[in-house]
Coordinates of C-alpha atoms in Angstrom, one line a residue:
Chain A
X23 CA 0.1 0.1 0.0
X24 CA 1.3 3.5 -0.7
X25 CA 2.1 5.8 2.1
X26 CA 2.3 9.5 2.0
X27 CA 5.8 11.3 2.1
X28 CA 4.5 13.1 5.0
X29 CA 3.7 10.0 6.8
X30 CA 7.1 8.3 5.9
X31 CA 8.8 11.4 7.4
X32 CA 7.0 11.2 10.3
X33 CA 7.9 7.8 10.6
X34 CA 11.7 8.8 10.9
X35 CA 10.8 11.7 13.0
X36 CA 9.5 9.1 15.7
X37 CA 11.8 6.3 15.4
X38 CA 15.1 8.1 15.6
X39 CA 14.6 10.2 18.7
X40 CA 12.8 7.2 20.6
X41 CA 15.4 4.7 19.5
X42 CA 18.2 7.1 20.8
X43 CA 16.1 7.7 24.1
X44 CA 15.9 4.1 24.6
X45 CA 19.6 3.1 23.6
X46 CA 21.6 6.0 25.3
X47 CA 21.4 4.9 28.9
X48 CA 22.0 1.3 27.9
X49 CA 25.0 2.7 26.3
X50 CA 26.0 4.5 29.3
X51 CA 25.7 1.6 31.3
X52 CA 27.7 -0.6 29.1
X53 CA 30.8 1.9 28.3
X54 CA 31.1 3.3 32.0
X55 CA 31.2 -0.3 33.3
X56 CA 34.3 -0.6 31.3
X57 CA 35.9 2.8 32.2
X58 CA 38.7 3.0 35.0
X59 CA 37.6 5.0 38.2
X60 CA 39.4 8.4 37.0
X61 CA 37.4 8.5 33.9
X62 CA 33.9 8.3 35.2
X63 CA 35.0 11.0 37.8
X64 CA 35.9 13.7 35.7
X65 CA 34.1 15.1 32.5
X66 CA 31.9 12.5 30.7
X67 CA 33.5 10.7 27.8
X68 CA 31.2 9.8 24.8
X69 CA 34.2 7.3 23.7
X70 CA 35.9 5.5 26.6
X71 CA 39.7 6.3 26.2
X72 CA 40.7 3.7 28.3
X73 CA 39.2 0.2 28.5
X74 CA 39.2 -2.0 31.6
X75 CA 37.3 -4.8 33.2
X76 CA 38.6 -3.9 36.7
X77 CA 34.9 -2.8 37.7
X78 CA 33.6 -6.2 37.2
X79 CA 36.2 -7.4 39.6
X80 CA 36.2 -4.9 42.1
X81 CA 32.4 -4.4 42.2
X82 CA 32.1 -7.8 44.3
X83 CA 34.7 -6.3 47.2
X84 CA 33.4 -2.8 47.6
X85 CA 30.0 -4.1 48.6
X86 CA 28.9 -7.6 49.5
X87 CA 27.4 -8.0 46.1
X88 CA 27.6 -11.6 45.8
X89 CA 25.5 -12.0 48.9
X90 CA 22.9 -9.4 47.5
X91 CA 22.8 -11.6 44.3
X92 CA 22.1 -14.8 46.0
X93 CA 19.4 -13.4 48.2
X94 CA 18.0 -11.7 45.1
X95 CA 18.0 -15.2 43.4
X96 CA 16.7 -17.4 46.3
X97 CA 14.0 -14.7 47.1
X98 CA 12.8 -14.1 43.6
X99 CA 12.8 -17.9 42.4
X100 CA 11.1 -19.1 45.5
X101 CA 8.4 -16.2 45.1
X102 CA 8.0 -17.2 41.5
X103 CA 7.4 -20.9 42.0
X104 CA 4.8 -20.5 44.8
X105 CA 3.1 -17.9 43.2
X106 CA 2.9 -19.8 39.9
X107 CA 1.7 -22.8 41.7
X108 CA -0.8 -20.9 43.8
X109 CA -2.2 -19.2 40.9
X110 CA -2.5 -22.2 38.7
X111 CA -4.7 -23.8 41.3
X112 CA -6.7 -20.8 41.8
X113 CA -7.4 -20.0 37.9
X114 CA -8.2 -23.7 37.3
X115 CA -11.1 -23.2 40.1
X116 CA -12.3 -19.9 38.5
X117 CA -12.2 -21.1 35.0
X118 CA -13.6 -24.7 35.5
X119 CA -15.9 -24.3 38.4
X120 CA -19.2 -22.4 39.3
X121 CA -18.9 -22.0 42.8
X122 CA -20.6 -19.5 45.2
X123 CA -18.2 -16.7 46.1
X124 CA -16.4 -16.8 42.8
X125 CA -17.2 -13.2 41.9
X126 CA -16.2 -11.9 44.9
X127 CA -13.2 -13.6 44.9
X128 CA -12.3 -12.2 41.5
X129 CA -13.4 -8.8 42.8
X130 CA -11.4 -8.8 46.0
X131 CA -8.2 -10.0 44.1
X132 CA -8.3 -7.6 41.5
X133 CA -8.9 -4.7 43.8
X134 CA -5.9 -5.4 45.9
X135 CA -4.3 -4.0 42.9
X136 CA -5.3 -0.6 43.9
X137 CA -3.8 -0.5 47.3
X138 CA -0.9 1.8 47.6
X139 CA 2.0 -0.2 48.7
X140 CA 3.0 2.3 51.7
X141 CA -0.5 1.5 53.0
X142 CA 0.3 -1.8 53.9
X143 CA 4.0 -1.9 54.1
X144 CA 4.1 -0.7 57.9
X145 CA 1.3 -3.0 59.0
X146 CA 2.9 -6.0 57.3
X147 CA 6.0 -4.9 59.3
X148 CA 4.0 -5.1 62.7
X149 CA 2.1 -8.3 61.5
X150 CA 5.3 -9.9 60.9
X151 CA 6.9 -8.8 64.1
X152 CA 3.9 -10.2 66.0
X153 CA 4.0 -13.5 64.3
X154 CA 7.5 -13.9 65.2
X155 CA 6.8 -13.1 68.7
X156 CA 4.2 -15.7 68.7
X157 CA 6.4 -18.1 67.3
X158 CA 9.3 -17.5 69.7
X159 CA 11.8 -17.0 66.9
X160 CA 12.4 -14.9 63.8
X161 CA 10.7 -16.4 60.8
X162 CA 9.2 -13.5 58.6
X163 CA 10.6 -10.1 60.0
X164 CA 13.6 -9.1 57.9
X165 CA 13.9 -12.6 56.5
X166 CA 14.0 -14.1 53.1
X167 CA 11.0 -15.9 53.8
X168 CA 8.9 -12.6 54.9
X169 CA 10.1 -11.3 51.4
X170 CA 9.0 -14.1 49.7
X171 CA 5.8 -14.6 51.4
X172 CA 5.0 -10.6 50.3
X173 CA 6.4 -10.8 46.9
X174 CA 4.5 -14.1 45.9
X175 CA 1.2 -12.1 46.4
X176 CA 2.1 -9.2 44.3
X177 CA 1.7 -10.9 41.2
X178 CA -1.0 -13.3 42.1
X179 CA -3.9 -11.4 41.1
X180 CA -2.6 -10.8 37.4
X181 CA -1.3 -14.3 37.2
X182 CA -4.8 -15.9 38.3
X183 CA -6.7 -13.6 35.8
X184 CA -4.2 -14.2 33.2
X185 CA -4.0 -18.0 33.7
X186 CA -7.9 -18.2 34.0
X187 CA -8.4 -16.7 30.5
X188 CA -5.9 -18.9 29.1
X189 CA -7.4 -21.8 30.6
X190 CA -10.8 -20.6 29.2
X191 CA -9.4 -21.0 25.7
X192 CA -8.7 -24.7 26.2
X193 CA -11.7 -26.5 25.1
X194 CA -13.7 -28.0 27.9
X195 CA -14.0 -31.3 26.0
X196 CA -10.6 -32.2 26.5
X197 CA -10.6 -32.1 30.3
X198 CA -14.1 -33.5 30.1
X199 CA -13.0 -36.6 28.5
X200 CA -10.2 -37.3 30.9
X201 CA -12.6 -36.9 33.7
X202 CA -14.9 -39.3 32.1
X203 CA -12.2 -41.7 31.9
X204 CA -11.7 -41.5 35.4
X205 CA -8.9 -38.9 36.0
X206 CA -9.4 -36.8 39.1
X207 CA -9.7 -33.1 38.9
X208 CA -6.1 -32.4 39.8
X209 CA -5.1 -35.2 37.2
X210 CA -7.0 -33.2 34.3
X211 CA -5.2 -30.0 35.5
X212 CA -1.8 -31.5 35.6
X213 CA -2.0 -33.9 32.4
X214 CA -4.5 -31.9 30.1
X215 CA -4.8 -28.4 30.9
X216 CA -1.3 -27.5 32.2
X217 CA 0.6 -28.9 29.2
X218 CA -1.8 -27.0 26.9
X219 CA -1.2 -23.9 28.7
X220 CA 2.5 -23.8 28.9
X221 CA 2.9 -20.6 27.0
X222 CA 0.6 -18.8 29.4
X223 CA 2.4 -20.6 32.6
X224 CA 5.6 -19.3 31.2
X225 CA 4.3 -15.7 30.7
X226 CA 3.3 -15.7 34.1
X227 CA 6.4 -16.9 35.6
X228 CA 8.5 -14.6 33.8
X229 CA 6.1 -11.6 34.8
X230 CA 6.5 -12.7 38.8
X231 CA 10.2 -13.0 38.3
X232 CA 10.7 -9.7 36.8
X233 CA 8.3 -8.2 39.4
X234 CA 10.1 -9.7 42.3
X235 CA 13.7 -9.1 41.1
X236 CA 13.0 -5.3 40.5
X237 CA 11.0 -4.5 44.0
X238 CA 12.4 -1.8 46.1
X239 CA 9.8 -0.3 48.3
X240 CA 9.3 -3.6 50.6
X241 CA 12.9 -4.5 50.1
X242 CA 14.0 -1.4 51.9
X243 CA 12.1 -2.0 54.9
X244 CA 11.6 -5.9 55.2
X245 CA 15.3 -6.7 54.9
X246 CA 18.4 -6.4 57.1
X247 CA 22.2 -6.7 56.2
X248 CA 21.7 -10.5 56.1
X249 CA 18.8 -10.7 53.7
X250 CA 19.6 -7.6 51.7
X251 CA 18.6 -7.9 48.1
X252 CA 20.0 -6.4 45.2
X253 CA 17.5 -3.8 44.9
X254 CA 18.6 -2.0 48.1
X255 CA 22.3 -3.3 48.1
X256 CA 22.9 -1.6 44.7
X257 CA 22.6 1.7 46.3
X258 CA 25.0 1.2 48.8
X259 CA 27.9 2.1 46.3
X260 CA 26.3 5.6 46.1
X261 CA 26.0 6.1 50.1
X262 CA 29.9 6.1 50.4
X263 CA 32.1 9.0 50.3
X264 CA 33.3 8.3 46.9
X265 CA 30.8 7.1 44.6
X266 CA 32.4 4.1 42.3
X267 CA 30.2 4.8 39.2
X268 CA 32.0 2.3 37.1
X269 CA 31.5 -0.3 39.7
X270 CA 27.8 0.7 39.7
X271 CA 27.3 0.6 36.3
X272 CA 29.1 -2.6 36.1
X273 CA 26.9 -4.2 38.9
X274 CA 23.5 -2.6 37.3
X275 CA 24.5 -4.5 34.1
X276 CA 25.2 -7.6 35.7
X277 CA 22.0 -7.8 37.7
X278 CA 20.2 -6.9 34.5
X279 CA 21.7 -9.5 32.2
X280 CA 19.7 -12.3 33.4
X281 CA 16.3 -10.5 33.5
X282 CA 16.8 -9.1 29.9
X283 CA 18.3 -12.2 28.6
X284 CA 15.0 -13.9 30.0
X285 CA 12.8 -11.5 28.5
X286 CA 14.3 -11.6 25.3
X287 CA 14.2 -15.4 25.0
X288 CA 10.5 -15.5 26.4
X289 CA 9.4 -12.2 25.0
X290 CA 6.8 -13.8 22.7
X291 CA 4.9 -15.6 25.5
X292 CA 5.1 -12.4 27.7
X293 CA 3.9 -10.1 25.1
X294 CA 0.9 -12.1 24.1
X295 CA 0.1 -12.6 27.8
X296 CA 0.4 -9.2 29.1
X297 CA -1.7 -7.9 26.1
X298 CA -4.2 -10.5 25.9
X299 CA -6.4 -9.1 28.8
X300 CA -6.8 -5.6 27.6
X301 CA -7.0 -6.3 23.9
X302 CA -9.7 -9.0 24.1
Chain B
X17 CA -12.6 -1.9 36.4
X18 CA -13.2 -3.0 33.0
X19 CA -11.3 -6.2 33.1
X20 CA -13.7 -8.7 34.4
X21 CA -12.9 -12.4 35.1
X22 CA -13.3 -14.8 32.4
X23 CA -16.1 -16.9 33.1
X24 CA -16.8 -20.5 32.4
X25 CA -18.4 -20.8 29.1
X26 CA -21.1 -23.2 30.3
X27 CA -23.0 -23.0 33.4
X28 CA -22.6 -26.4 34.4
X29 CA -19.1 -27.2 35.8
X30 CA -16.9 -30.0 35.3
X31 CA -17.5 -31.2 39.1
X32 CA -21.5 -30.8 38.4
X33 CA -21.5 -33.1 35.3
X34 CA -19.0 -35.9 36.5
X35 CA -20.2 -36.3 39.8
X36 CA -23.8 -35.4 40.4
X37 CA -24.9 -35.4 44.1
X38 CA -25.8 -38.9 45.0
X39 CA -27.7 -38.1 48.3
X40 CA -30.6 -35.3 47.3
X41 CA -30.8 -34.5 50.9
X42 CA -32.0 -31.2 51.7
X43 CA -29.2 -30.1 54.2
X44 CA -26.0 -29.9 51.7
X45 CA -23.3 -32.2 53.0
X46 CA -19.6 -31.6 52.9
X47 CA -18.5 -33.5 49.7
X48 CA -14.8 -33.4 48.2
X49 CA -16.3 -32.6 44.9
X50 CA -17.9 -29.6 46.1
X51 CA -15.2 -28.3 48.2
X52 CA -12.7 -28.6 45.5
X53 CA -13.0 -25.3 44.2
X54 CA -12.6 -23.7 47.6
X55 CA -9.7 -25.9 48.3
X56 CA -8.0 -24.5 45.2
X57 CA -8.5 -20.9 45.9
X58 CA -7.8 -21.6 49.6
X59 CA -4.1 -20.8 49.3
X60 CA -4.5 -17.8 47.2
X61 CA -6.9 -16.3 49.7
X62 CA -4.8 -17.4 52.8
X63 CA -1.9 -15.1 51.0
X64 CA -4.0 -12.3 50.0
X65 CA -5.4 -12.1 53.4
X66 CA -2.2 -12.1 55.3
X67 CA -0.1 -9.5 52.9
X68 CA -2.9 -7.4 51.5
X69 CA -6.4 -7.2 53.0
X70 CA -5.4 -7.6 56.9
X71 CA -2.3 -5.3 56.5
X72 CA -4.9 -2.8 54.9
X73 CA -7.4 -3.0 57.8
X74 CA -4.7 -2.9 60.1
X75 CA -3.5 0.1 58.1
X76 CA -6.9 1.7 58.4
X77 CA -7.2 1.3 62.1
X78 CA -3.7 2.8 62.7
X79 CA -4.9 6.1 60.8
X80 CA -7.1 6.4 63.8
X81 CA -4.7 6.1 66.5
X82 CA -1.9 8.5 67.4
X83 CA 0.8 6.4 66.5
X84 CA 4.0 8.5 67.0
X85 CA 7.7 7.5 68.1
X86 CA 6.7 7.4 71.6
X87 CA 4.2 4.5 71.1
X88 CA 6.0 2.6 68.0
X89 CA 7.3 -0.2 70.3
X90 CA 4.0 -0.7 72.4
X91 CA 1.7 0.6 69.7
X92 CA -1.6 -0.8 71.4
X93 CA -1.2 1.8 74.1
X94 CA -1.4 4.7 71.5
X95 CA -4.3 7.0 72.3
X96 CA -7.2 6.7 70.0
X97 CA -7.8 9.9 68.0
X98 CA -10.6 8.9 65.5
X99 CA -10.5 11.3 62.8
X100 CA -7.6 13.4 64.3
X101 CA -4.8 12.2 62.0
X102 CA -7.1 13.0 59.0
X103 CA -7.7 16.4 60.2
X104 CA -4.3 17.2 60.5
X105 CA -3.6 15.6 57.1
X106 CA -6.4 17.6 55.5
X107 CA -5.9 21.1 57.6
X108 CA -4.5 22.9 54.7
X109 CA -3.6 26.1 57.0
X110 CA -1.5 23.9 59.1
X111 CA 2.4 23.2 58.0
X112 CA 1.6 19.5 57.6
X113 CA -1.7 19.9 55.8
X114 CA 0.2 22.3 53.2
X115 CA 2.8 19.9 52.5
X116 CA 0.4 17.3 51.7
X117 CA -1.6 19.4 49.3
X118 CA 1.7 20.5 47.6
X119 CA 2.9 16.7 47.2
X120 CA -0.7 16.1 46.0
X121 CA -0.5 18.8 43.1
X122 CA 3.1 17.6 42.4
X123 CA 1.9 13.9 41.9
X124 CA -0.9 14.9 39.8
X125 CA 1.2 17.2 37.6
X126 CA 3.7 14.5 37.3
X127 CA 1.1 11.7 36.6
X128 CA -0.6 13.8 33.9
X129 CA 2.7 14.6 32.3
X130 CA 4.2 11.2 32.6
X131 CA 1.1 9.4 31.2
X132 CA 0.4 11.7 28.5
X133 CA 3.7 11.5 27.0
X134 CA 4.2 7.9 27.6
X135 CA 0.9 7.2 25.7
X136 CA 2.0 9.6 23.1
X137 CA 5.0 7.8 22.6
X138 CA 3.8 4.6 22.7
X139 CA 0.9 5.2 20.3
X140 CA 3.2 7.1 17.9
X141 CA 5.8 4.2 17.7
X142 CA 3.0 1.8 17.3
X143 CA 1.4 3.8 14.3
X144 CA 4.6 4.1 12.4
X145 CA 5.6 0.4 12.9
X146 CA 1.9 -0.9 12.2
X147 CA 2.8 -1.8 8.8
X148 CA 6.5 -2.2 8.5
X149 CA 7.8 -5.4 8.1
X150 CA 11.5 -5.4 8.1
X151 CA 13.5 -4.1 11.1
X152 CA 10.0 -4.1 13.3
X153 CA 11.2 -7.0 15.6
X154 CA 14.6 -5.6 16.6
X155 CA 13.2 -2.2 17.2
X156 CA 10.5 -3.8 19.1
X157 CA 13.0 -5.6 21.3
X158 CA 15.1 -2.2 21.9
X159 CA 12.1 -0.4 22.9
X160 CA 10.9 -2.8 25.2
X161 CA 14.7 -3.3 26.9
X162 CA 14.0 -0.3 29.3
X163 CA 10.7 -1.8 30.3
X164 CA 12.5 -5.5 31.0
X165 CA 15.3 -3.8 33.0
X166 CA 15.0 -4.1 36.6
X167 CA 14.0 -0.5 37.7
X168 CA 16.7 0.1 39.9
X169 CA 19.3 -0.6 37.2
X170 CA 17.8 1.6 34.6
X171 CA 17.2 4.6 37.3
X172 CA 20.6 4.3 38.8
X173 CA 22.1 4.9 35.1
X174 CA 19.8 7.8 34.9
X175 CA 21.3 9.4 38.2
X176 CA 24.6 8.9 36.8
X177 CA 23.9 10.5 33.6
X178 CA 22.3 13.5 35.5
X179 CA 25.1 14.2 37.8
X180 CA 26.4 17.7 37.7
X181 CA 30.0 17.2 37.2
X182 CA 30.5 14.0 35.6
X183 CA 27.1 13.1 34.0
X184 CA 26.3 12.8 30.4
X185 CA 23.6 15.6 30.3
X186 CA 25.8 18.5 31.3
X187 CA 28.5 17.3 29.0
X188 CA 25.8 17.5 26.1
X189 CA 24.3 20.5 27.1
X190 CA 26.9 22.7 28.4
X191 CA 30.3 21.5 26.7
X192 CA 29.0 20.1 23.6
X193 CA 26.3 22.2 22.4
X194 CA 26.7 25.4 24.6
X195 CA 22.9 25.5 25.2
X196 CA 23.2 26.1 29.1
X197 CA 25.9 28.0 31.3
X198 CA 27.2 27.3 34.6
X199 CA 26.4 23.3 34.6
X200 CA 22.6 23.2 36.1
X201 CA 22.0 20.8 38.9
X202 CA 19.4 18.2 37.7
X203 CA 18.8 16.3 41.0
X204 CA 18.4 19.1 43.3
X205 CA 16.2 22.2 43.0
X206 CA 13.3 22.8 40.3
X207 CA 15.1 20.7 37.7
X208 CA 14.7 17.5 39.7
X209 CA 11.0 17.4 38.8
X210 CA 11.8 17.3 35.1
X211 CA 14.5 14.5 35.6
X212 CA 11.8 12.6 37.3
X213 CA 9.3 12.7 34.4
X214 CA 12.0 12.1 32.1
X215 CA 13.2 9.0 33.7
X216 CA 9.6 7.9 34.5
X217 CA 8.7 8.3 30.9
X218 CA 11.8 6.2 29.9
X219 CA 10.5 3.5 32.0
X220 CA 6.9 3.9 31.3
X221 CA 6.4 4.3 27.5
X222 CA 7.3 0.9 26.4
X223 CA 4.4 -0.4 28.2
X224 CA 2.1 1.8 26.4
X225 CA 3.9 0.9 23.3
X226 CA 3.7 -2.9 23.9
X227 CA -0.3 -2.4 24.2
X228 CA -0.9 -0.2 21.4
X229 CA 1.1 -2.5 19.2
X230 CA -1.0 -5.5 20.3
X231 CA -4.1 -3.5 20.0
X232 CA -3.4 -2.4 16.3
X233 CA -2.5 -5.9 15.5
X234 CA -6.1 -7.0 15.7
X235 CA -7.6 -4.3 13.7
X236 CA -8.3 -6.3 10.2
X237 CA -6.1 -5.3 7.2
X238 CA -8.9 -5.0 4.9
X239 CA -10.5 -2.1 6.5
X240 CA -7.5 -0.1 5.6
X241 CA -7.6 -1.3 1.9
X242 CA -11.2 -0.5 1.6
X243 CA -10.3 2.9 2.8
X244 CA -7.6 3.4 0.4
X245 CA -9.8 2.5 -2.3
X246 CA -12.3 5.1 -1.5
X247 CA -9.1 7.4 -1.6
X248 CA -8.3 8.1 2.3
X249 CA -5.1 9.4 2.9
X250 CA -2.7 7.7 5.5
X251 CA -3.3 10.2 7.8
X252 CA -7.0 10.0 7.4
X253 CA -6.7 6.2 7.9
X254 CA -5.1 6.8 11.1
X255 CA -7.4 9.1 12.5
X256 CA -10.7 7.5 11.4
X257 CA -9.5 3.8 11.6
X258 CA -6.8 3.1 14.0
X259 CA -7.3 5.8 16.5
X260 CA -11.2 4.9 16.6
X261 CA -10.7 1.5 16.9
X262 CA -8.1 1.6 19.5
X263 CA -10.4 3.7 21.9
X264 CA -11.3 0.6 24.1
X265 CA -7.7 -0.5 24.6
X266 CA -6.6 3.1 24.9
X267 CA -9.3 3.6 27.8
X268 CA -8.0 0.9 30.0
X269 CA -4.1 1.4 28.9
X270 CA -4.7 5.4 30.4
X271 CA -6.3 4.0 33.6
X272 CA -3.7 1.6 34.1
X273 CA -0.8 4.1 33.5
X274 CA -2.4 6.5 35.6
X275 CA -3.2 4.1 38.5
X276 CA 0.6 3.1 38.7
X277 CA 2.0 6.6 37.9
X278 CA 0.2 8.1 40.8
X279 CA 1.8 6.0 43.2
X280 CA 5.2 5.4 41.6
X281 CA 7.7 5.3 44.3
X282 CA 10.9 3.8 43.0
X283 CA 12.1 6.4 40.6
X284 CA 12.0 9.3 43.1
X285 CA 13.5 6.7 45.9
X286 CA 16.6 5.9 43.7
X287 CA 17.0 9.1 42.1
X288 CA 16.9 11.1 45.2
X289 CA 17.1 8.9 48.4
X290 CA 14.2 8.8 50.9
X291 CA 14.0 12.6 51.4
X292 CA 13.7 13.8 47.6
X293 CA 14.0 17.8 46.8
X294 CA 10.8 19.8 47.2
X295 CA 9.9 20.0 43.4
X296 CA 10.0 16.1 43.2
X297 CA 8.1 15.4 46.5
X298 CA 5.7 12.5 45.1
X299 CA 2.9 11.4 47.6
X300 CA 4.2 7.8 48.1
X301 CA 7.6 9.1 49.2
X302 CA 6.0 11.9 51.0
X303 CA 4.2 9.3 53.1
X304 CA 7.3 7.0 53.3
X305 CA 9.2 10.0 54.7
X306 CA 6.6 11.0 57.1
X307 CA 6.2 7.2 58.4
X308 CA 9.7 5.9 58.4
X309 CA 11.7 9.0 58.8
X310 CA 9.7 11.3 61.2
X311 CA 8.1 8.2 62.8
X312 CA 4.7 9.4 62.6
X313 CA 2.7 6.2 61.4
X314 CA -0.7 7.2 62.4
X315 CA -0.6 10.5 60.2
X316 CA 1.1 8.4 57.3
X317 CA -1.4 5.6 57.4
X318 CA -4.2 8.6 57.2
X319 CA -2.6 9.8 54.0
X320 CA -2.1 6.3 52.9
X321 CA -5.9 5.9 53.1
X322 CA -6.7 9.2 51.6
X323 CA -4.4 8.3 48.6
X324 CA -6.2 4.7 48.4
X325 CA -9.6 6.5 48.3
X326 CA -8.4 9.1 45.6
X327 CA -7.3 6.3 43.5
X328 CA -10.6 4.4 44.0
X329 CA -12.7 7.6 43.4
X330 CA -10.8 7.9 40.0
X331 CA -11.1 4.2 38.8
X332 CA -14.9 4.5 39.7
X333 CA -15.3 7.7 37.8
X334 CA -13.5 6.0 34.8
X335 CA -15.7 2.9 35.2
X336 CA -18.8 5.2 35.1
X337 CA -17.4 6.9 31.9
X338 CA -16.5 4.1 30.3
X339 CA -20.0 2.4 30.7
X340 CA -21.6 5.6 29.2
X341 CA -19.2 5.8 26.3
X342 CA -19.9 2.1 25.4
X343 CA -23.6 2.5 25.9
X344 CA -23.8 5.4 23.7
X345 CA -21.2 3.7 21.2

């Protein structure tokens, strides 16, 4: 189809600035991570004059980055697994059963998305302390367990909603046949529905992982020096007298690589899943 | 909310068809088949109660007591003040009320700008890429990377770029282009607001792009062909077909962007730390600071409740408006 010249000009006027806008910070992150310290302390250099890999070595000793990394990895993986498992069961109930309270459940779960985090951050803090006091040992307050419990709920509403719509797209005949053949409800879920809905499950898992990996507000109050995650730990480079910007950029790059790589590999599923709800 | 939960296609459920109740007794007795859905949603309910619902109720209760630093270790002893905290928060002649009102104004301005610009960027990029085949995949990937990046990694990079003495922005504006003199500060003073908007747009607009792009893909190609045969220019097609058919998607998108942006916390917190400059004092950071820095949790909770009520009112008005638009259409 022929497009007018003005539209083609418009295309370049949109794509070039937006491309630069998206790419310049990524370029800064990459090149600054390869500069020696004195080169990031003086005037900004568009082209790095001296290249070094030192920041990628030094960043581990300036702050306990490895520990933050391990904490983030444990918390995020556990939260993702729990969130996806719980969401799969709930979505199966919502998609395949009519039960009393179904609408209420759906409404409440979606409306929790509206609460501002600061409103329940402090009460959560107090509830965790009280549960720990009742148990007699530190279980939830400023521990990785507490953070896992918190994070897994952040993505539950969206995951339940998205998986339920995914399950709805799977013909009911499939699992009804299995049920007639004597499979239990859970058997139908695990043998028929889950294998068919794998793209949806992957999308939900990627989304949960990204959300938990990047969360800052709750990480800033619900962790201590032992359970600190990358979200808070990365800022400790900047609170010292000397800001090691090259190391900060190297660390930012390293913590982003697993996420961006996962996103790029699975973006097809994620994009389809994220947009299915609004577009349908 | 416009988002409704997908429902079963048929009114009879799997459980109903495969295991009809063998005992038609008047009192419904417990059976595993009937309780299956409840068992399935029980874990989700338990965690939502623990992390969202109960803390929210506790938060509402806390907004009604005078929970200051004197009572924080023994908060059950804090005196009950009823709407006292709300009165302080909404007393716009007092210093705390004035700060809250200013913070609300800043947040509203920030939200309108970020949502508007992000929406404009996203829609423009989707429009010009809609019928491009070559190079669309890599461009889409590039545009989405800022969205995939962990928030703190992207924001901390911006913080480096916005440094006064060794940042990229001053190098570009002052030393390379000579547009400004004397190296302005970007992270303190009035410029902090501009920085906040730019960084937030950088993170938000890819989501608008993602949604609008998906929405435009489902517009059938033959509508455009028919319009082209009738002599409609590209711009007319954009205006009368694309933008018109995108209205439902755009309505949901703008609401989501508004709700998220209005309670944005990450950007100001990473850019400026827990106490931002006055010009960038967004509501969530303002509440965070009054709770965790000045230890006035009662007032902080009251302000959080007010913030939540505002968002509920916005979502409610949106739902009413959306229903009327759909009915008239």
